[in-house]
Amino acid sequence: MSLILGIETSCDETAAAVVKDGREILSNIISTQIEIHKKFGGVVPEIASRKHLEIVNAVVAEALEQANVTFDDIDAIGVTYGPGLVGALLVGVSAAKALAFALDKPLVPVHHIRGHICANFIEHKKLEPPFICLVASGGHSHIVHVRDYTEFEVLGRTRDDAAGEAFDKVARILGLSYPGGPEIDKCAASGNENFAKFKKVSFGEGNYDFSFSGIKTGVMNYVNNAQQKGEKFKTEDIAASFQKSVVEVLVDRLLEASDKCGIKKIALAGGVAANSRLRKELESRSKGYDIYFPSLPFCTDNAAMIASSAYYEFLKGNIADMTLNAVPYLDIENN
Ligand code: KG4
Ligand code: ZN
């Protein structure tokens, strides 16, 4: 049995969790900064790192307390070291290094996106690789062939905005608050998704990359034109039409990539995996496939997913020394 303490500070959540054998959560503490960043319309990196610094030790202490364990019981400390905001990552990495050094415990470096994928292992006890995973968050949009717990191949990626970033930017254009994804999801529920058509881009057969900047610009142009002409529109209709376009692009590429690999096991991960329209679209178009989603709290950033990924990296012997540093841009294939 292995108990892993996971620490996550890559963006605007300070999180710590204790997870047993990669799949069983003993505690999962998340302190979110969303309310602080809301008034700026997005994450302010300097504020994020300062807030992480203020609270990281308390969050770790609470994770141990809730799990009813002490530092002595922990077998290894897993920490997100990239990708993410460098100042934010540094807080988690420094805290994990200090603990690993003082307690003489192994330090396991975790790739944030690998962590998002592992969120699926926590809730789906029987899920095992290989499978195809769409990871769509605020900073990343990838279609990944999960060959094994620590072996990943990127089949497609965004050429411009990440899917979550497009949701956040369009929400701002529509006057909705941050983070935009959940706001658009809610607003779109009462809109007509066939109201406007936004141009979707494909890079040709056999290419699983996506692009969202054209759809985002389409929304911006629509809103600007309407405002200039003094025409009224329902925000709900634009939100729904935008959401439909993004979701269709994601599901089209995901199913094409899964067909190419001949793998009918698909998982979603990352904040955008919480999107209700995305879940519905995938379910309705993938009869005969095995589909897995994390529940909503495990789609967005948390440390249980980091501890889960750390467990598999730990088993593989991926241990860092005290030179571990934060890496803001980090390839998922080479952790
Ligand atoms: O994975 P995450 O918590 O953080 C990153 O690693 O980026 O993802 C946050 C992103 C934000 O862009 C947010 O707007 C988006 O996920 N998001 C959603 C929904 N919930 C969160 N996007 C679409 N629909 C949602 N329901
Ligand atoms: Zn994330």
Short mmCIF file of C-alpha atoms and ligand atoms in Angstrom, two decimals:
data_model
loop_
_atom_site.label_atom_id
_atom_site.label_comp_id
_atom_site.label_asym_id
_atom_site.label_seq_id
_atom_site.Cartn_x
_atom_site.Cartn_y
_atom_site.Cartn_z
CA MET A 1 0.00 0.00 0.00
CA SER A 2 1.24 3.50 -0.86
CA LEU A 3 -0.04 6.76 0.56
CA ILE A 4 0.79 9.78 -1.56
CA LEU A 5 0.48 13.41 -0.48
CA GLY A 6 -0.32 15.46 -3.61
CA ILE A 7 0.22 19.22 -3.86
CA GLU A 8 -1.19 21.43 -6.65
CA THR A 9 -0.63 25.18 -7.12
CA SER A 10 -0.32 25.61 -10.91
CA CYS A 11 -3.03 28.25 -11.34
CA ASP A 12 -5.65 29.64 -8.95
CA GLU A 13 -6.41 26.69 -6.65
CA THR A 14 -4.20 25.79 -3.69
CA ALA A 15 -4.83 22.09 -3.18
CA ALA A 16 -3.50 19.12 -1.21
CA ALA A 17 -4.78 15.54 -1.01
CA VAL A 18 -3.90 12.17 0.43
CA VAL A 19 -4.60 9.26 -1.94
CA LYS A 20 -4.12 5.53 -1.37
CA ASP A 21 -2.75 3.39 -4.19
CA GLY A 22 -3.56 5.99 -6.84
CA ARG A 23 -7.31 5.53 -6.67
CA GLU A 24 -8.73 5.92 -3.16
CA ILE A 25 -9.13 9.43 -1.76
CA LEU A 26 -8.51 9.86 1.97
CA SER A 27 -8.71 13.66 1.74
CA ASN A 28 -8.97 16.30 -0.95
CA ILE A 29 -8.66 19.94 0.14
CA ILE A 30 -9.08 22.81 -2.33
CA SER A 31 -8.76 26.47 -1.48
CA THR A 32 -9.90 28.43 -4.50
CA GLN A 33 -8.95 32.01 -5.36
CA ILE A 34 -11.73 32.45 -7.94
CA GLU A 35 -13.51 35.21 -5.98
CA ILE A 36 -10.25 37.21 -5.75
CA HIS A 37 -9.52 37.00 -9.51
CA LYS A 38 -13.15 37.52 -10.58
CA LYS A 39 -12.93 41.30 -10.28
CA PHE A 40 -9.98 41.33 -12.72
CA GLY A 41 -11.79 39.10 -15.23
CA GLY A 42 -9.04 36.46 -15.11
CA VAL A 43 -6.15 35.12 -13.07
CA VAL A 44 -3.56 37.72 -12.02
CA PRO A 45 -0.32 35.69 -11.72
CA GLU A 46 1.35 37.76 -8.96
CA ILE A 47 -1.75 37.67 -6.78
CA ALA A 48 -2.11 33.93 -7.39
CA SER A 49 1.41 33.15 -6.16
CA ARG A 50 1.07 35.37 -3.12
CA LYS A 51 -2.19 33.68 -2.12
CA HIS A 52 -0.70 30.20 -2.62
CA LEU A 53 2.20 31.19 -0.36
CA GLU A 54 -0.14 32.38 2.38
CA ILE A 55 -2.17 29.20 2.53
CA VAL A 56 -0.22 26.22 1.20
CA ASN A 57 1.00 24.97 4.60
CA ALA A 58 -2.48 25.17 6.12
CA VAL A 59 -3.98 23.30 3.14
CA VAL A 60 -1.39 20.50 3.50
CA ALA A 61 -2.03 20.30 7.26
CA GLU A 62 -5.77 20.04 6.65
CA ALA A 63 -5.29 17.30 4.05
CA LEU A 64 -3.34 15.21 6.58
CA GLU A 65 -5.84 15.89 9.34
CA GLN A 66 -8.85 14.95 7.23
CA ALA A 67 -7.13 11.78 6.05
CA ASN A 68 -6.37 11.03 9.70
CA VAL A 69 -2.68 10.43 8.96
CA THR A 70 0.61 12.05 9.91
CA PHE A 71 3.67 12.86 7.79
CA ASP A 72 5.18 9.54 8.99
CA ASP A 73 2.44 7.60 7.19
CA ILE A 74 3.11 9.25 3.83
CA ASP A 75 5.22 7.23 1.36
CA ALA A 76 5.93 9.98 -1.16
CA ILE A 77 5.14 13.61 -1.95
CA GLY A 78 3.85 14.36 -5.45
CA VAL A 79 3.78 17.92 -6.75
CA THR A 80 2.73 19.66 -9.96
CA TYR A 81 5.89 21.18 -11.43
CA GLY A 82 4.40 22.24 -14.79
CA PRO A 83 2.83 23.40 -16.96
CA GLY A 84 1.27 26.45 -15.33
CA LEU A 85 2.05 29.92 -14.02
CA VAL A 86 5.68 29.92 -12.98
CA GLY A 87 5.27 31.90 -9.75
CA ALA A 88 2.28 29.78 -8.72
CA LEU A 89 4.04 26.48 -9.53
CA LEU A 90 7.11 27.57 -7.55
CA VAL A 91 5.11 27.77 -4.33
CA GLY A 92 3.96 24.15 -4.56
CA VAL A 93 7.35 22.91 -5.73
CA SER A 94 9.16 24.72 -2.89
CA ALA A 95 6.69 23.43 -0.29
CA ALA A 96 7.00 19.85 -1.59
CA LYS A 97 10.80 20.04 -1.72
CA ALA A 98 10.98 21.37 1.84
CA LEU A 99 8.72 18.55 3.09
CA ALA A 100 10.56 15.85 1.14
CA PHE A 101 13.92 17.09 2.44
CA ALA A 102 12.85 17.52 6.06
CA LEU A 103 10.97 14.20 6.20
CA ASP A 104 13.42 12.30 4.00
CA LYS A 105 10.61 11.11 1.70
CA PRO A 106 10.69 10.63 -2.09
CA LEU A 107 9.68 13.67 -4.17
CA VAL A 108 7.65 12.83 -7.31
CA PRO A 109 7.37 15.42 -10.11
CA VAL A 110 3.88 15.50 -11.66
CA HIS A 111 2.78 16.89 -15.03
CA HIS A 112 -0.47 18.82 -14.50
CA ILE A 113 -2.17 17.45 -17.62
CA ARG A 114 -1.20 13.88 -16.78
CA GLY A 115 -2.89 14.62 -13.45
CA HIS A 116 -6.10 15.73 -15.16
CA ILE A 117 -6.18 12.44 -17.08
CA CYS A 118 -5.62 10.47 -13.85
CA ALA A 119 -8.72 12.11 -12.31
CA ASN A 120 -10.59 9.43 -14.26
CA PHE A 121 -8.82 6.60 -12.36
CA ILE A 122 -10.07 7.89 -9.03
CA GLU A 123 -13.73 7.52 -9.86
CA HIS A 124 -13.64 4.71 -12.41
CA LYS A 125 -11.89 1.96 -10.50
CA LYS A 126 -11.87 -0.42 -13.45
CA LEU A 127 -10.58 2.06 -16.05
CA GLU A 128 -7.17 1.06 -17.38
CA PRO A 129 -5.09 2.26 -20.33
CA PRO A 130 -5.03 2.20 -23.27
CA PHE A 131 -7.71 4.79 -24.03
CA ILE A 132 -8.11 8.09 -25.85
CA CYS A 133 -8.54 11.19 -23.69
CA LEU A 134 -9.67 14.68 -24.58
CA VAL A 135 -8.02 17.03 -22.08
CA ALA A 136 -9.55 20.49 -22.35
CA SER A 137 -8.79 23.08 -19.71
CA GLY A 138 -8.07 26.78 -19.39
CA GLY A 139 -4.51 26.41 -20.63
CA HIS A 140 -4.55 23.23 -22.72
CA SER A 141 -6.54 21.33 -25.30
CA HIS A 142 -5.10 17.99 -26.33
CA ILE A 143 -6.26 14.69 -27.68
CA VAL A 144 -4.04 12.13 -26.01
CA HIS A 145 -3.50 8.44 -26.61
CA VAL A 146 -3.02 7.17 -23.03
CA ARG A 147 -0.85 4.13 -23.80
CA ASP A 148 -0.08 3.37 -20.17
CA TYR A 149 -0.30 5.15 -16.80
CA THR A 150 2.91 7.03 -17.52
CA GLU A 151 3.04 6.83 -21.32
CA PHE A 152 1.23 9.42 -23.41
CA GLU A 153 1.13 10.32 -27.08
CA VAL A 154 -0.40 13.59 -28.25
CA LEU A 155 -2.57 13.00 -31.34
CA GLY A 156 -3.92 16.53 -31.67
CA ARG A 157 -3.67 19.89 -29.96
CA THR A 158 -5.02 23.42 -30.27
CA ARG A 159 -3.21 25.69 -32.69
CA ASP A 160 -4.29 28.82 -30.81
CA ASP A 161 -6.60 29.25 -27.79
CA ALA A 162 -7.26 26.40 -25.39
CA ALA A 163 -10.95 25.46 -25.29
CA GLY A 164 -11.41 26.84 -21.75
CA GLU A 165 -9.59 30.03 -22.73
CA ALA A 166 -12.07 30.49 -25.61
CA PHE A 167 -14.98 30.02 -23.15
CA ASP A 168 -13.42 32.57 -20.78
CA LYS A 169 -12.77 35.15 -23.53
CA VAL A 170 -16.21 34.79 -25.10
CA ALA A 171 -17.83 35.09 -21.66
CA ARG A 172 -16.02 38.41 -21.25
CA ILE A 173 -17.27 39.59 -24.67
CA LEU A 174 -20.81 38.66 -23.60
CA GLY A 175 -20.48 40.44 -20.25
CA LEU A 176 -20.50 37.22 -18.22
CA SER A 177 -18.19 36.74 -15.26
CA TYR A 178 -15.01 34.69 -14.72
CA PRO A 179 -14.53 31.75 -15.09
CA GLY A 180 -16.51 31.88 -18.31
CA GLY A 181 -17.02 28.16 -18.93
CA PRO A 182 -19.61 27.47 -16.23
CA GLU A 183 -21.31 30.84 -16.94
CA ILE A 184 -21.70 30.07 -20.66
CA ASP A 185 -22.84 26.53 -19.86
CA LYS A 186 -25.60 27.94 -17.60
CA CYS A 187 -26.57 30.79 -19.92
CA ALA A 188 -26.65 28.54 -23.01
CA ALA A 189 -29.20 26.23 -21.39
CA SER A 190 -32.01 28.67 -22.24
CA GLY A 191 -30.62 29.78 -25.63
CA ASN A 192 -31.18 28.73 -29.24
CA GLU A 193 -27.97 27.03 -30.34
CA ASN A 194 -28.92 27.29 -34.01
CA PHE A 195 -29.32 31.07 -33.79
CA ALA A 196 -25.90 31.92 -35.27
CA LYS A 197 -23.30 29.89 -37.14
CA PHE A 198 -19.64 30.39 -36.26
CA LYS A 199 -17.02 29.12 -38.67
CA LYS A 200 -15.38 25.86 -37.57
CA VAL A 201 -11.89 25.05 -38.81
CA SER A 202 -10.60 21.61 -39.76
CA PHE A 203 -6.99 20.90 -40.74
CA GLY A 204 -7.87 18.04 -43.07
CA GLU A 205 -8.24 14.28 -42.85
CA GLY A 206 -5.85 12.57 -40.46
CA ASN A 207 -5.11 15.81 -38.60
CA TYR A 208 -6.63 16.03 -35.12
CA ASP A 209 -5.58 19.59 -34.23
CA PHE A 210 -8.17 22.23 -33.45
CA SER A 211 -8.50 25.99 -33.57
CA PHE A 212 -10.95 28.14 -31.63
CA SER A 213 -9.81 31.65 -32.48
CA GLY A 214 -12.05 31.80 -35.59
CA ILE A 215 -15.13 30.90 -33.54
CA LYS A 216 -14.14 33.45 -30.88
CA THR A 217 -13.61 36.17 -33.52
CA GLY A 218 -16.98 35.24 -35.04
CA VAL A 219 -18.68 35.96 -31.72
CA MET A 220 -16.77 39.22 -31.32
CA ASN A 221 -17.76 40.39 -34.82
CA TYR A 222 -21.39 39.41 -34.28
CA VAL A 223 -21.60 41.36 -31.01
CA ASN A 224 -19.76 44.43 -32.41
CA ASN A 225 -21.97 44.54 -35.53
CA ALA A 226 -25.15 44.19 -33.54
CA GLN A 227 -24.05 46.95 -31.13
CA GLN A 228 -23.08 49.30 -33.98
CA LYS A 229 -26.43 48.80 -35.67
CA GLY A 230 -28.27 49.10 -32.37
CA GLU A 231 -29.72 45.59 -32.83
CA LYS A 232 -30.70 43.60 -29.80
CA PHE A 233 -29.77 39.93 -29.36
CA LYS A 234 -30.22 37.42 -26.59
CA THR A 235 -26.92 36.64 -24.85
CA GLU A 236 -28.31 33.12 -24.28
CA ASP A 237 -28.58 32.51 -28.06
CA ILE A 238 -24.99 33.60 -28.74
CA ALA A 239 -23.65 31.60 -25.78
CA ALA A 240 -25.52 28.50 -26.99
CA SER A 241 -24.39 28.92 -30.63
CA PHE A 242 -20.77 29.44 -29.55
CA GLN A 243 -20.86 26.46 -27.21
CA LYS A 244 -22.33 24.23 -29.93
CA SER A 245 -19.52 25.13 -32.36
CA VAL A 246 -16.74 24.47 -29.83
CA VAL A 247 -18.28 21.20 -28.66
CA GLU A 248 -18.75 19.93 -32.21
CA VAL A 249 -15.11 20.63 -33.08
CA LEU A 250 -13.90 18.82 -29.93
CA VAL A 251 -16.12 15.78 -30.43
CA ASP A 252 -15.45 15.54 -34.20
CA ARG A 253 -11.67 15.41 -33.69
CA LEU A 254 -11.94 13.12 -30.65
CA LEU A 255 -14.02 10.50 -32.47
CA GLU A 256 -11.82 10.70 -35.60
CA ALA A 257 -8.68 10.17 -33.49
CA SER A 258 -10.27 7.27 -31.64
CA ASP A 259 -11.29 5.64 -34.95
CA LYS A 260 -7.78 6.02 -36.32
CA CYS A 261 -6.32 4.25 -33.26
CA GLY A 262 -9.07 1.61 -33.27
CA ILE A 263 -9.70 2.33 -29.58
CA LYS A 264 -13.31 2.63 -28.50
CA LYS A 265 -12.54 3.65 -24.93
CA ILE A 266 -12.72 7.44 -24.46
CA ALA A 267 -12.26 9.69 -21.43
CA LEU A 268 -12.72 13.41 -20.89
CA ALA A 269 -10.58 15.49 -18.53
CA GLY A 270 -9.88 19.11 -17.57
CA GLY A 271 -12.20 21.95 -16.65
CA VAL A 272 -14.08 21.93 -19.97
CA ALA A 273 -14.97 18.26 -19.37
CA ALA A 274 -17.50 19.70 -16.91
CA ASN A 275 -19.44 21.16 -19.84
CA SER A 276 -22.94 19.68 -19.99
CA ARG A 277 -23.29 20.12 -23.76
CA LEU A 278 -19.94 18.37 -24.39
CA ARG A 279 -20.92 15.40 -22.24
CA LYS A 280 -24.29 15.09 -24.01
CA GLU A 281 -22.82 15.41 -27.50
CA LEU A 282 -20.18 12.77 -26.82
CA GLU A 283 -22.67 10.37 -25.26
CA SER A 284 -25.13 10.71 -28.14
CA ARG A 285 -22.49 10.21 -30.85
CA SER A 286 -20.51 7.37 -29.32
CA LYS A 287 -22.86 4.40 -29.11
CA GLY A 288 -20.78 1.24 -28.70
CA TYR A 289 -17.90 3.15 -27.07
CA ASP A 290 -16.96 3.08 -23.37
CA ILE A 291 -17.12 6.69 -22.19
CA TYR A 292 -15.66 8.01 -18.93
CA PHE A 293 -15.92 11.48 -17.34
CA PRO A 294 -14.71 12.63 -13.94
CA SER A 295 -17.49 14.08 -11.76
CA LEU A 296 -17.58 17.89 -11.79
CA PRO A 297 -15.22 18.61 -8.84
CA PHE A 298 -12.59 16.33 -10.40
CA CYS A 299 -12.71 18.02 -13.82
CA THR A 300 -11.26 21.26 -12.48
CA ASP A 301 -7.96 21.58 -10.61
CA ASN A 302 -7.52 19.45 -7.51
CA ALA A 303 -4.66 17.63 -5.78
CA ALA A 304 -6.23 14.14 -5.68
CA MET A 305 -5.57 13.84 -9.42
CA ILE A 306 -1.96 14.93 -8.80
CA ALA A 307 -1.52 12.31 -6.08
CA SER A 308 -3.00 9.68 -8.41
CA SER A 309 -0.56 10.52 -11.20
CA ALA A 310 2.28 10.68 -8.64
CA TYR A 311 1.46 7.13 -7.52
CA TYR A 312 1.99 5.72 -11.02
CA GLU A 313 5.13 7.83 -11.57
CA PHE A 314 6.41 6.66 -8.16
CA LEU A 315 5.85 2.99 -9.10
CA LYS A 316 7.85 3.64 -12.25
CA GLY A 317 10.69 5.13 -10.17
CA ASN A 318 10.27 8.71 -11.34
CA ILE A 319 11.79 10.47 -8.31
CA ALA A 320 13.15 14.03 -8.38
CA ASP A 321 16.03 15.44 -6.37
CA MET A 322 16.31 18.85 -4.71
CA THR A 323 17.11 20.52 -8.05
CA LEU A 324 13.46 20.12 -9.15
CA ASN A 325 12.22 23.43 -10.54
CA ALA A 326 8.93 24.80 -11.86
CA VAL A 327 8.58 24.43 -15.65
CA PRO A 328 5.82 26.66 -17.08
CA TYR A 329 5.85 24.97 -20.51
CA LEU A 330 6.15 21.23 -20.21
CA ASP A 331 5.52 18.55 -22.79
CA ILE A 332 3.09 15.80 -21.67
CA GLU A 333 5.02 13.13 -23.58
CA ASN A 334 8.34 13.72 -21.76
CA ASN A 335 7.72 14.21 -18.06
O1 KG4 B 1 -8.63 22.40 -15.55
P1 KG4 B 1 -8.96 23.75 -15.03
O2 KG4 B 1 -9.60 23.85 -13.67
O3 KG4 B 1 -7.67 24.65 -14.95
C1 KG4 B 1 -6.65 24.62 -15.89
O4 KG4 B 1 -5.77 23.72 -15.79
O5 KG4 B 1 -6.73 25.47 -16.80
O6 KG4 B 1 -9.86 24.43 -16.15
C2 KG4 B 1 -10.40 25.70 -16.01
C3 KG4 B 1 -11.13 26.01 -17.29
C4 KG4 B 1 -11.63 27.44 -17.35
O7 KG4 B 1 -11.26 27.99 -18.61
C5 KG4 B 1 -13.15 27.30 -17.23
O8 KG4 B 1 -13.85 28.33 -17.88
C6 KG4 B 1 -13.37 25.95 -17.88
O9 KG4 B 1 -12.29 25.16 -17.45
N1 KG4 B 1 -14.65 25.35 -17.43
C7 KG4 B 1 -15.67 25.08 -18.28
C8 KG4 B 1 -16.74 24.59 -17.48
N2 KG4 B 1 -16.31 24.55 -16.18
C9 KG4 B 1 -15.02 25.01 -16.18
N3 KG4 B 1 -15.77 25.25 -19.60
C10 KG4 B 1 -16.95 24.92 -20.18
N4 KG4 B 1 -18.03 24.47 -19.49
C11 KG4 B 1 -17.96 24.27 -18.15
N5 KG4 B 1 -19.04 23.82 -17.48
ZN ZN B 2 -5.90 22.18 -14.77
#
